[in-house]
Amino acid sequence: MVKLSTRQARHCGWCGAGLPDAAASGRPRRYCGQACRQRAYERRGVVQRGGLPEDAVVLSAAELADLQDRLFALRCAAEDVVTAVQDGASPAELAALAAEIGFAAKAAERLR
């Protein structure tokens, strides 16, 4: 039996890169470095001046198109699994397709 960790991985608030485990004391890190902290600060200023809600996500047209492409790839990978199950695919084939879904999902969660 595999025991899953209840702790969630923490990610940079700007670029999404993984953050190291938090120290025993002090405030946990929000950004992976000074550059990401600066970009987040600049974005907060733009959001405040533009009258957007605080939790608004601002993407360029290119970033939106890229995200849509990654989500489409994820949907296609999921549909491939459904088709393979209906066609009676072997466990090895299903495992390979499941790995594709994992890869596509990891790519889809990246926003920047």
Coordinates of C-alpha atoms in Angstrom, one line a residue:
M1 CA 0.0 0.0 0.0
V2 CA 1.4 3.4 -1.0
K3 CA 0.9 6.2 1.5
L4 CA 0.3 9.6 -0.2
S5 CA 1.7 12.7 1.4
T6 CA -0.9 15.1 2.6
R7 CA 1.4 18.1 2.0
Q8 CA 0.9 19.9 -1.3
A9 CA 3.8 21.1 -3.3
R10 CA 4.2 24.9 -3.2
H11 CA 4.7 26.9 -6.4
C12 CA 6.0 30.3 -7.2
G13 CA 3.1 32.9 -7.3
W14 CA 4.4 34.2 -10.7
C15 CA 6.1 31.6 -12.8
G16 CA 4.7 28.4 -11.2
A17 CA 8.1 26.8 -10.5
G18 CA 8.3 24.5 -7.5
L19 CA 9.4 26.1 -4.3
P20 CA 11.6 24.3 -1.7
D21 CA 10.0 23.0 1.5
A22 CA 9.3 25.8 3.9
A23 CA 11.7 26.4 6.8
A24 CA 10.5 25.4 10.3
S25 CA 10.1 29.1 11.2
G26 CA 9.3 32.3 9.3
R27 CA 7.0 33.2 6.6
P28 CA 6.8 30.8 3.7
R29 CA 8.2 31.9 0.3
R30 CA 5.7 33.1 -2.3
Y31 CA 8.2 33.5 -5.2
C32 CA 11.2 31.6 -6.4
G33 CA 13.3 34.7 -6.8
Q34 CA 13.6 38.5 -6.9
A35 CA 12.6 38.7 -10.6
C36 CA 9.3 36.9 -10.1
R37 CA 8.6 39.0 -7.0
Q38 CA 9.2 42.1 -9.1
R39 CA 6.9 40.9 -11.9
A40 CA 4.2 40.2 -9.4
Y41 CA 4.6 43.6 -7.9
E42 CA 4.3 45.2 -11.3
R43 CA 1.2 43.2 -12.1
R44 CA -0.5 44.2 -8.9
G45 CA 0.1 47.9 -9.9
V46 CA -1.4 47.3 -13.3
V47 CA -4.4 45.6 -11.9
Q48 CA -5.0 48.4 -9.4
R49 CA -4.7 51.1 -12.0
G50 CA -6.9 49.2 -14.5
G51 CA -9.8 48.7 -12.0
L52 CA -9.6 44.9 -12.3
P53 CA -10.5 42.7 -9.4
E54 CA -7.6 41.7 -7.1
D55 CA -7.8 38.0 -8.1
A56 CA -7.9 38.8 -11.9
V57 CA -5.6 36.7 -14.1
V58 CA -4.2 38.7 -17.0
L59 CA -2.9 36.7 -20.0
S60 CA -1.7 38.0 -23.4
A61 CA -3.4 36.7 -26.5
A62 CA -0.4 34.4 -27.1
E63 CA -0.5 33.0 -23.6
L64 CA -4.2 32.4 -23.9
A65 CA -3.8 30.6 -27.2
D66 CA -1.0 28.5 -25.7
L67 CA -3.1 27.6 -22.7
Q68 CA -6.0 26.6 -25.0
D69 CA -3.7 24.4 -27.0
R70 CA -2.5 22.6 -23.9
L71 CA -6.0 22.1 -22.6
F72 CA -7.0 20.7 -26.0
A73 CA -4.1 18.3 -25.9
L74 CA -5.3 17.2 -22.4
R75 CA -8.8 16.6 -23.7
C76 CA -7.5 14.6 -26.6
A77 CA -5.4 12.4 -24.3
A78 CA -8.4 11.7 -22.1
E79 CA -10.5 10.8 -25.1
D80 CA -7.8 8.4 -26.3
V81 CA -8.1 6.6 -23.0
V82 CA -11.9 6.3 -23.3
T83 CA -11.5 4.9 -26.9
A84 CA -8.8 2.5 -25.8
V85 CA -10.9 1.1 -22.9
Q86 CA -13.9 0.7 -25.3
D87 CA -11.6 -1.2 -27.8
G88 CA -10.3 -3.5 -25.0
A89 CA -6.7 -2.1 -24.9
S90 CA -4.1 -4.0 -22.9
P91 CA -3.0 -2.8 -19.5
A92 CA 0.3 -1.7 -21.0
E93 CA -1.4 0.4 -23.6
L94 CA -3.6 2.0 -20.9
A95 CA -0.6 2.7 -18.8
A96 CA 1.1 4.5 -21.7
L97 CA -2.0 6.5 -22.3
A98 CA -2.3 7.4 -18.6
A99 CA 1.2 8.7 -18.8
E100 CA 0.3 10.9 -21.7
I101 CA -2.6 12.3 -19.6
G102 CA -0.2 13.0 -16.8
F103 CA 2.2 14.8 -19.1
A104 CA -0.6 16.9 -20.8
A105 CA -2.1 17.8 -17.4
K106 CA 1.3 18.9 -16.1
A107 CA 1.8 21.1 -19.1
A108 CA -1.8 22.5 -18.9
E109 CA -1.4 23.7 -15.3
R110 CA 1.5 25.9 -16.2
L111 CA 0.2 29.5 -16.8
R112 CA 3.5 31.3 -17.7

